[in-house]
CSV table of N, CA and C in Angstrom, one decimal:
chain,number,residue,atom,x,y,z
A,12,UNK,N,12.2,-21.2,-18.2
A,12,UNK,CA,12.7,-20.8,-16.8
A,12,UNK,C,11.8,-19.8,-16.0
A,13,UNK,N,11.2,-19.1,-16.6
A,13,UNK,CA,10.5,-17.8,-16.0
A,13,UNK,C,9.3,-18.8,-15.5
A,14,UNK,N,8.9,-19.7,-16.2
A,14,UNK,CA,7.4,-20.5,-15.7
A,14,UNK,C,7.9,-21.3,-14.6
A,15,UNK,N,9.0,-21.5,-14.7
A,15,UNK,CA,9.5,-22.3,-13.2
A,15,UNK,C,9.7,-21.5,-12.1
A,16,UNK,N,10.3,-20.4,-12.6
A,16,UNK,CA,10.3,-19.2,-11.1
A,16,UNK,C,9.1,-18.7,-10.8
A,17,UNK,N,7.9,-18.6,-11.8
A,17,UNK,CA,6.6,-18.4,-11.4
A,17,UNK,C,6.0,-19.2,-10.6
A,18,UNK,N,6.1,-20.4,-10.7
A,18,UNK,CA,5.4,-21.5,-10.3
A,18,UNK,C,6.0,-21.9,-8.7
A,19,UNK,N,6.9,-21.6,-8.2
A,19,UNK,CA,7.5,-21.7,-6.9
A,19,UNK,C,6.5,-21.2,-6.0
A,20,UNK,N,6.1,-21.9,-5.2
A,20,UNK,CA,4.8,-21.7,-4.4
A,20,UNK,C,4.9,-20.3,-3.6
A,21,UNK,N,6.2,-19.7,-3.1
A,21,UNK,CA,6.4,-18.5,-2.5
A,21,UNK,C,6.4,-17.7,-3.6
A,22,UNK,N,6.8,-17.7,-4.7
A,22,UNK,CA,6.6,-16.6,-5.6
A,22,UNK,C,5.4,-16.5,-6.2
A,23,UNK,N,4.5,-17.9,-6.4
A,23,UNK,CA,3.2,-17.7,-6.8
A,23,UNK,C,2.8,-16.8,-5.6
A,24,UNK,N,2.6,-17.1,-4.3
A,24,UNK,CA,1.5,-16.3,-3.2
A,24,UNK,C,2.2,-15.0,-3.4
A,25,UNK,N,3.4,-14.9,-3.8
A,25,UNK,CA,3.6,-13.0,-3.3
A,25,UNK,C,3.0,-12.4,-4.6
A,26,UNK,N,2.9,-13.0,-5.7
A,26,UNK,CA,2.4,-12.7,-7.1
A,26,UNK,C,0.9,-12.5,-6.7
A,27,UNK,N,0.3,-13.0,-5.8
A,27,UNK,CA,-0.8,-12.9,-5.3
A,27,UNK,C,-1.3,-11.3,-4.7
A,28,UNK,N,-0.3,-11.1,-4.0
A,28,UNK,CA,-0.4,-9.9,-3.0
A,28,UNK,C,-0.5,-8.7,-3.4
A,29,UNK,N,-1.4,-7.8,-3.4
A,29,UNK,CA,-1.6,-6.0,-3.6
A,29,UNK,C,-0.5,-5.7,-3.6
A,30,UNK,N,0.1,-5.7,-2.1
A,30,UNK,CA,1.0,-5.2,-1.7
A,30,UNK,C,2.2,-5.2,-2.8
A,31,UNK,N,2.6,-6.4,-3.1
A,31,UNK,CA,4.0,-6.8,-3.7
A,31,UNK,C,3.6,-6.3,-4.8
A,32,UNK,N,2.5,-6.4,-5.9
A,32,UNK,CA,2.0,-5.9,-7.1
A,32,UNK,C,2.2,-4.3,-6.8
A,33,UNK,N,1.6,-3.7,-5.9
A,33,UNK,CA,1.8,-2.2,-5.7
A,33,UNK,C,3.3,-1.9,-5.8
A,34,UNK,N,4.1,-2.7,-4.9
A,34,UNK,CA,5.6,-2.3,-5.0
A,34,UNK,C,6.1,-2.5,-6.2
A,35,UNK,N,5.7,-3.6,-7.0
A,35,UNK,CA,6.4,-3.9,-8.1
A,35,UNK,C,6.1,-2.5,-9.2
A,36,UNK,N,4.8,-2.1,-9.2
A,36,UNK,CA,4.1,-0.9,-10.1
A,36,UNK,C,5.1,0.3,-9.4
A,37,UNK,N,5.4,0.4,-8.3
A,37,UNK,CA,5.9,1.4,-8.0
A,37,UNK,C,7.3,1.5,-8.4
A,38,UNK,N,8.2,0.5,-8.5
A,38,UNK,CA,9.6,0.0,-8.9
A,38,UNK,C,9.5,0.8,-10.1
A,39,UNK,N,8.5,0.3,-11.1
A,39,UNK,CA,8.9,0.9,-12.6
A,39,UNK,C,8.2,2.0,-12.8
A,40,UNK,N,7.3,2.5,-11.8
A,40,UNK,CA,7.0,4.1,-12.1
A,40,UNK,C,8.3,4.9,-11.6
A,41,UNK,N,8.8,4.0,-10.8
A,41,UNK,CA,9.8,5.3,-9.9
A,41,UNK,C,10.8,5.3,-10.8
A,42,UNK,N,11.0,3.9,-11.8
A,42,UNK,CA,12.1,4.2,-12.7
A,42,UNK,C,11.8,5.1,-14.0
A,43,UNK,N,10.7,5.1,-14.3
A,43,UNK,CA,10.3,5.9,-15.1
A,43,UNK,C,10.6,7.4,-15.1
A,44,UNK,N,10.1,8.1,-13.6
A,44,UNK,CA,9.8,9.0,-12.9
A,44,UNK,C,11.6,9.7,-13.0
A,45,UNK,N,12.4,8.5,-12.7
A,45,UNK,CA,14.0,9.0,-12.3
A,45,UNK,C,14.6,9.2,-13.8
A,46,UNK,N,14.2,8.5,-14.7
A,46,UNK,CA,15.0,8.6,-15.9
A,46,UNK,C,14.4,9.9,-16.9
A,47,UNK,N,13.1,10.1,-16.7
A,47,UNK,CA,12.7,11.4,-17.0
A,47,UNK,C,13.4,12.5,-16.3
A,48,UNK,N,13.2,12.5,-15.2
A,48,UNK,CA,13.7,13.9,-14.2
A,48,UNK,C,15.4,14.2,-14.6
A,49,UNK,N,15.9,12.7,-14.6
A,49,UNK,CA,17.3,13.0,-14.4
A,49,UNK,C,18.0,13.3,-16.0
A,50,UNK,N,17.0,12.6,-17.0
A,50,UNK,CA,17.8,13.0,-18.5
A,50,UNK,C,17.3,14.7,-18.7
A,51,UNK,N,16.1,15.3,-18.0
A,51,UNK,CA,15.7,16.2,-18.3
A,51,UNK,C,16.5,17.4,-17.5
A,52,UNK,N,17.3,16.6,-16.3
A,52,UNK,CA,18.1,17.6,-15.6
A,52,UNK,C,19.5,18.0,-16.3
A,53,UNK,N,20.1,16.5,-16.1
A,53,UNK,CA,21.3,16.6,-16.7
A,53,UNK,C,21.8,16.6,-18.3
A,54,UNK,N,20.9,16.2,-19.1
A,54,UNK,CA,21.1,16.2,-20.4
A,54,UNK,C,20.3,17.4,-20.9
A,55,UNK,N,19.2,17.8,-20.5
A,55,UNK,CA,18.7,19.0,-21.1
A,55,UNK,C,18.8,20.3,-20.1
A,56,UNK,N,19.0,20.0,-19.2
A,56,UNK,CA,19.7,21.1,-18.5
A,56,UNK,C,18.4,21.6,-17.7
A,57,UNK,N,17.3,21.2,-17.6
A,57,UNK,CA,16.1,21.8,-17.0
A,57,UNK,C,16.1,21.9,-15.5
A,58,UNK,N,15.8,22.7,-14.9
A,58,UNK,CA,15.7,23.2,-13.6
A,58,UNK,C,15.5,21.9,-12.9
A,59,UNK,N,16.1,21.5,-11.8
A,59,UNK,CA,15.8,20.6,-10.7
A,59,UNK,C,14.3,20.0,-10.1
A,60,UNK,N,13.5,21.4,-10.1
A,60,UNK,CA,12.2,21.2,-9.2
A,60,UNK,C,11.5,21.0,-10.5
A,61,UNK,N,11.6,21.7,-11.5
A,61,UNK,CA,10.8,21.6,-12.8
A,61,UNK,C,11.1,20.1,-13.3
A,62,UNK,N,12.1,19.5,-13.4
A,62,UNK,CA,12.6,18.1,-14.0
A,62,UNK,C,11.9,17.2,-13.1
A,63,UNK,N,11.8,17.4,-11.6
A,63,UNK,CA,11.3,16.5,-11.0
A,63,UNK,C,10.0,16.6,-10.9
A,64,UNK,N,9.1,17.8,-11.1
A,64,UNK,CA,7.7,17.6,-11.6
A,64,UNK,C,7.2,17.0,-12.7
A,65,UNK,N,7.9,17.0,-13.7
A,65,UNK,CA,7.7,16.2,-15.1
A,65,UNK,C,8.2,14.8,-14.8
A,66,UNK,N,9.0,14.7,-14.1
A,66,UNK,CA,9.3,13.0,-14.2
A,66,UNK,C,8.5,12.4,-13.0
A,67,UNK,N,7.9,13.2,-12.1
A,67,UNK,CA,6.6,12.4,-11.4
A,67,UNK,C,5.6,12.4,-12.1
A,68,UNK,N,5.4,13.2,-13.0
A,68,UNK,CA,4.1,13.2,-13.7
A,68,UNK,C,4.0,11.9,-14.6
A,69,UNK,N,5.1,11.8,-15.4
A,69,UNK,CA,5.4,10.7,-16.2
A,69,UNK,C,5.3,9.5,-15.5
A,70,UNK,N,6.0,9.2,-14.2
A,70,UNK,CA,5.9,8.0,-13.3
A,70,UNK,C,4.5,7.7,-13.3
A,71,UNK,N,3.8,8.8,-12.6
A,71,UNK,CA,2.4,8.9,-12.2
A,71,UNK,C,1.2,8.2,-13.2
A,72,UNK,N,1.5,8.5,-14.7
A,72,UNK,CA,1.0,7.8,-15.6
A,72,UNK,C,0.9,6.1,-15.8
A,73,UNK,N,2.2,5.8,-15.7
A,73,UNK,CA,2.8,4.4,-15.7
A,73,UNK,C,2.1,3.9,-14.3
A,74,UNK,N,1.9,4.4,-13.4
A,74,UNK,CA,1.5,3.9,-11.9
A,74,UNK,C,0.1,3.9,-12.1
A,75,UNK,N,-0.7,4.7,-12.5
A,75,UNK,CA,-2.2,4.6,-12.8
A,75,UNK,C,-2.7,3.4,-13.6
A,76,UNK,N,-1.7,3.5,-14.7
A,76,UNK,CA,-2.4,2.1,-15.5
A,76,UNK,C,-2.2,1.1,-15.0
A,77,UNK,N,-0.9,0.8,-14.4
A,77,UNK,CA,-0.6,-0.7,-14.1
A,77,UNK,C,-1.0,-0.9,-12.5
A,78,UNK,N,-1.3,-0.1,-11.9
A,78,UNK,CA,-2.0,0.0,-10.8
A,78,UNK,C,-3.4,-0.6,-10.8
A,79,UNK,N,-4.1,0.4,-11.9
A,79,UNK,CA,-5.3,0.2,-11.9
A,79,UNK,C,-5.7,-1.3,-13.0
A,80,UNK,N,-5.1,-1.8,-13.8
A,80,UNK,CA,-5.1,-3.2,-14.3
A,80,UNK,C,-4.7,-4.3,-13.6
A,81,UNK,N,-3.3,-3.7,-12.8
A,81,UNK,CA,-2.8,-5.1,-12.6
A,81,UNK,C,-2.5,-5.2,-10.7
A,82,UNK,N,-2.2,-4.3,-10.4
A,82,UNK,CA,-1.9,-4.2,-8.8
A,82,UNK,C,-3.2,-4.4,-7.9
A,83,UNK,N,-4.0,-3.3,-8.1
A,83,UNK,CA,-5.3,-3.7,-7.5
A,83,UNK,C,-6.6,-4.2,-8.3
A,84,UNK,N,-6.2,-4.6,-9.4
A,84,UNK,CA,-7.2,-4.8,-10.1
A,84,UNK,C,-8.6,-4.5,-10.1
A,85,UNK,N,-8.7,-3.2,-10.6
A,85,UNK,CA,-9.7,-2.2,-10.4
A,85,UNK,C,-10.2,-1.8,-11.5
A,86,UNK,N,-10.2,-2.2,-12.7
A,86,UNK,CA,-10.6,-2.0,-14.2
A,86,UNK,C,-12.0,-2.1,-14.0
A,87,UNK,N,-12.7,-2.7,-13.3
A,87,UNK,CA,-14.2,-2.6,-13.3
A,87,UNK,C,-14.8,-1.1,-12.7
A,88,UNK,N,-14.0,-0.6,-11.8
A,88,UNK,CA,-14.3,0.8,-11.3
A,88,UNK,C,-14.7,1.7,-12.4
A,89,UNK,N,-15.2,2.9,-12.1
A,89,UNK,CA,-15.5,3.8,-13.2
A,89,UNK,C,-14.3,4.5,-13.4
A,90,UNK,N,-13.8,4.4,-14.7
A,90,UNK,CA,-12.2,4.8,-15.1
A,90,UNK,C,-12.3,6.4,-14.8
A,91,UNK,N,-13.6,7.5,-14.8
A,91,UNK,CA,-13.5,8.6,-14.5
A,91,UNK,C,-13.1,9.0,-13.2
A,92,UNK,N,-14.2,8.1,-12.2
A,92,UNK,CA,-14.1,8.4,-10.7
A,92,UNK,C,-12.6,8.3,-10.7
A,93,UNK,N,-11.9,7.0,-11.1
A,93,UNK,CA,-11.1,6.6,-10.6
A,93,UNK,C,-9.6,7.8,-11.0
A,94,UNK,N,-9.7,8.1,-12.0
A,94,UNK,CA,-8.9,9.3,-12.6
A,94,UNK,C,-9.1,10.5,-11.9
A,95,UNK,N,-10.1,10.8,-11.6
A,95,UNK,CA,-10.1,12.1,-10.8
A,95,UNK,C,-9.6,12.0,-9.3
A,96,UNK,N,-9.6,10.7,-8.6
A,96,UNK,CA,-9.1,10.7,-7.6
A,96,UNK,C,-7.9,10.5,-7.4
A,97,UNK,N,-7.4,9.9,-8.6
A,97,UNK,CA,-6.0,9.7,-8.7
A,97,UNK,C,-5.4,10.8,-9.0
A,98,UNK,N,-6.0,12.0,-9.7
A,98,UNK,CA,-5.4,12.9,-9.9
A,98,UNK,C,-5.2,13.9,-8.8
A,99,UNK,N,-6.1,13.9,-7.8
A,99,UNK,CA,-6.0,14.5,-6.5
A,99,UNK,C,-4.7,13.8,-5.9
A,100,UNK,N,-4.5,12.5,-5.5
A,100,UNK,CA,-3.3,12.0,-4.7
A,100,UNK,C,-2.0,12.1,-5.4
A,101,UNK,N,-1.9,12.4,-7.2
A,101,UNK,CA,-1.1,12.7,-7.7
A,101,UNK,C,-0.8,14.1,-7.6
A,102,UNK,N,-1.6,15.0,-7.4
A,102,UNK,CA,-1.5,16.6,-7.0
A,102,UNK,C,-0.6,16.6,-5.8
A,103,UNK,N,-1.0,15.7,-4.9
A,103,UNK,CA,-0.4,15.7,-3.4
A,103,UNK,C,0.9,15.0,-3.4
A,104,UNK,N,1.0,14.0,-4.3
A,104,UNK,CA,2.5,13.5,-4.4
A,104,UNK,C,3.5,14.5,-4.9
A,105,UNK,N,3.1,15.2,-6.3
A,105,UNK,CA,3.8,15.8,-6.9
A,105,UNK,C,4.3,17.0,-6.0
A,106,UNK,N,3.3,17.7,-5.4
A,106,UNK,CA,3.5,18.6,-4.3
A,106,UNK,C,4.9,18.2,-3.5
A,107,UNK,N,4.5,17.2,-2.6
A,107,UNK,CA,5.3,16.5,-1.8
A,107,UNK,C,6.8,16.4,-2.2
A,108,UNK,N,6.8,15.5,-3.5
A,108,UNK,CA,8.2,15.3,-4.2
A,108,UNK,C,8.8,17.1,-4.6
A,109,UNK,N,8.2,17.7,-5.0
A,109,UNK,CA,8.8,18.8,-5.8
A,109,UNK,C,9.2,19.4,-4.1
A,110,UNK,N,8.4,19.8,-3.6
A,110,UNK,CA,8.8,20.4,-2.1
A,110,UNK,C,9.9,19.7,-1.4
A,111,UNK,N,9.9,18.4,-1.2
A,111,UNK,CA,10.8,18.0,-0.8
A,111,UNK,C,12.3,17.9,-1.3
A,112,UNK,N,12.3,17.9,-2.6
A,112,UNK,CA,13.8,18.4,-3.5
A,112,UNK,C,14.0,19.8,-3.3
A,113,UNK,N,13.1,20.9,-3.4
A,113,UNK,CA,13.3,22.0,-3.0
A,113,UNK,C,14.0,22.2,-2.0
A,114,UNK,N,13.5,21.9,-0.6
A,114,UNK,CA,13.8,21.9,0.6
A,114,UNK,C,15.1,21.1,1.0
A,115,UNK,N,15.5,20.2,0.3
A,115,UNK,CA,16.9,19.7,0.2
A,115,UNK,C,17.9,20.4,-0.6
A,116,UNK,N,17.6,20.8,-1.8
A,116,UNK,CA,18.3,21.7,-2.5
A,116,UNK,C,18.7,23.6,-1.3
A,117,UNK,N,17.6,23.6,-0.7
A,117,UNK,CA,18.1,24.8,0.0
A,117,UNK,C,18.6,24.5,1.3
A,118,UNK,N,18.9,23.2,1.8
A,118,UNK,CA,19.4,23.1,3.2
A,118,UNK,C,20.7,22.0,3.0
A,119,UNK,N,20.8,21.6,1.9
A,119,UNK,CA,22.1,20.5,1.5
A,119,UNK,C,22.5,20.8,0.3
A,120,UNK,N,23.8,19.9,0.5
A,120,UNK,CA,24.9,20.1,-0.9
A,120,UNK,C,24.6,18.5,-1.5
A,121,UNK,N,23.6,18.1,-1.4
A,121,UNK,CA,23.3,16.5,-1.9
A,121,UNK,C,23.3,16.7,-3.3
A,122,UNK,N,23.7,15.5,-4.1
A,122,UNK,CA,23.7,15.5,-5.7
A,122,UNK,C,22.0,15.4,-5.9
A,123,UNK,N,21.6,16.2,-7.1
A,123,UNK,CA,20.2,15.9,-7.4
A,123,UNK,C,19.6,14.4,-7.3
A,124,UNK,N,20.5,13.4,-7.8
A,124,UNK,CA,20.1,11.9,-7.4
A,124,UNK,C,19.8,11.6,-6.1
A,125,UNK,N,20.7,11.7,-5.2
A,125,UNK,CA,20.4,11.9,-3.9
A,125,UNK,C,19.1,12.5,-3.1
A,126,UNK,N,18.7,13.6,-3.8
A,126,UNK,CA,17.7,14.1,-3.5
A,126,UNK,C,16.4,13.4,-4.0
A,127,UNK,N,16.6,12.8,-5.2
A,127,UNK,CA,15.2,12.1,-5.6
A,127,UNK,C,14.9,10.8,-5.0
A,128,UNK,N,16.2,10.2,-4.6
A,128,UNK,CA,16.1,8.8,-3.5
A,128,UNK,C,15.4,9.4,-2.4
A,129,UNK,N,15.7,10.5,-1.8
A,129,UNK,CA,15.2,10.8,-0.5
A,129,UNK,C,13.8,10.9,-0.4
A,130,UNK,N,13.2,11.5,-1.4
A,130,UNK,CA,11.9,11.9,-1.3
A,130,UNK,C,11.0,10.8,-1.8
A,131,UNK,N,11.5,9.7,-2.0
A,131,UNK,CA,10.9,8.5,-2.7
A,131,UNK,C,10.0,8.0,-1.5
A,132,UNK,N,10.3,8.2,-0.3
A,132,UNK,CA,9.4,8.1,1.0
A,132,UNK,C,8.1,8.6,0.7
A,133,UNK,N,7.8,9.6,0.0
A,133,UNK,CA,6.7,10.0,0.0
A,133,UNK,C,5.4,9.0,-0.6
A,134,UNK,N,6.2,8.2,-1.5
A,134,UNK,CA,5.3,7.3,-2.4
A,134,UNK,C,5.4,6.0,-1.1
A,135,UNK,N,6.4,5.7,-0.6
A,135,UNK,CA,6.1,4.5,0.3
A,135,UNK,C,5.0,4.8,1.5
A,136,UNK,N,5.1,6.0,1.9
A,136,UNK,CA,4.4,6.4,3.0
A,136,UNK,C,2.8,6.8,2.8
A,137,UNK,N,2.8,7.4,1.7
A,137,UNK,CA,1.6,8.3,1.5
A,137,UNK,C,0.7,7.5,0.1
A,138,UNK,N,1.3,7.1,-1.0
A,138,UNK,CA,0.6,6.8,-2.0
A,138,UNK,C,-0.2,5.3,-1.8
A,139,UNK,N,0.7,4.3,-1.4
A,139,UNK,CA,0.0,3.0,-1.6
A,139,UNK,C,-1.2,3.0,-0.8
A,140,UNK,N,-1.4,3.7,0.4
A,140,UNK,CA,-2.4,3.8,1.6
A,140,UNK,C,-3.5,4.6,0.7
A,141,UNK,N,-3.3,5.9,0.0
A,141,UNK,CA,-4.6,6.5,-0.5
A,141,UNK,C,-5.0,5.5,-2.0
A,142,UNK,N,-4.0,5.2,-2.8
A,142,UNK,CA,-4.5,4.4,-3.7
A,142,UNK,C,-5.4,3.0,-2.9
A,143,UNK,N,-5.0,2.4,-2.0
A,143,UNK,CA,-5.7,1.2,-1.7
A,143,UNK,C,-6.9,1.5,-1.2
A,144,UNK,N,-7.2,2.6,-0.5
A,144,UNK,CA,-8.1,3.2,0.4
A,144,UNK,C,-9.0,4.0,-0.2
A,145,UNK,N,-8.5,4.8,-1.4
A,145,UNK,CA,-9.2,6.1,-1.8
A,145,UNK,C,-9.6,5.7,-3.3
A,146,UNK,N,-8.5,5.7,-4.1
A,146,UNK,CA,-8.7,5.7,-5.6
A,146,UNK,C,-9.0,4.1,-5.9
A,147,UNK,N,-8.5,3.1,-5.6
A,147,UNK,CA,-8.7,1.7,-6.5
A,147,UNK,C,-9.6,1.0,-5.4
A,148,UNK,N,-10.1,1.5,-4.5
A,148,UNK,CA,-10.8,0.4,-3.3
A,148,UNK,C,-12.1,-0.4,-4.3
């Protein structure tokens, strides 16, 4: 059944798109991030900002691995150079995510999960462009 779906011309074309692959990786990395951060905060009672930072870090590991090998198909690039560039982008992303949650905590009464959903804009606006043009070029 999966092979039939993957053989559909539109699906096959979308699978070749770097953007679509990067979005799929982002979804998996985001779920990793959310599962970790929400579990830390709601189950282990870790502070929201710390839980956000740790969740973002775990999601970033997933993101680097799958973006390098599958989305951008950049496994021939120098791993060390890509990792350093990725860490720079990761640092910016974690900072923006954590700052975003902090500002939302200070200015709204939104639940933690809503705060995390709002800051996903960081990934959509910043990360893809930096990955494509700087890390995995």
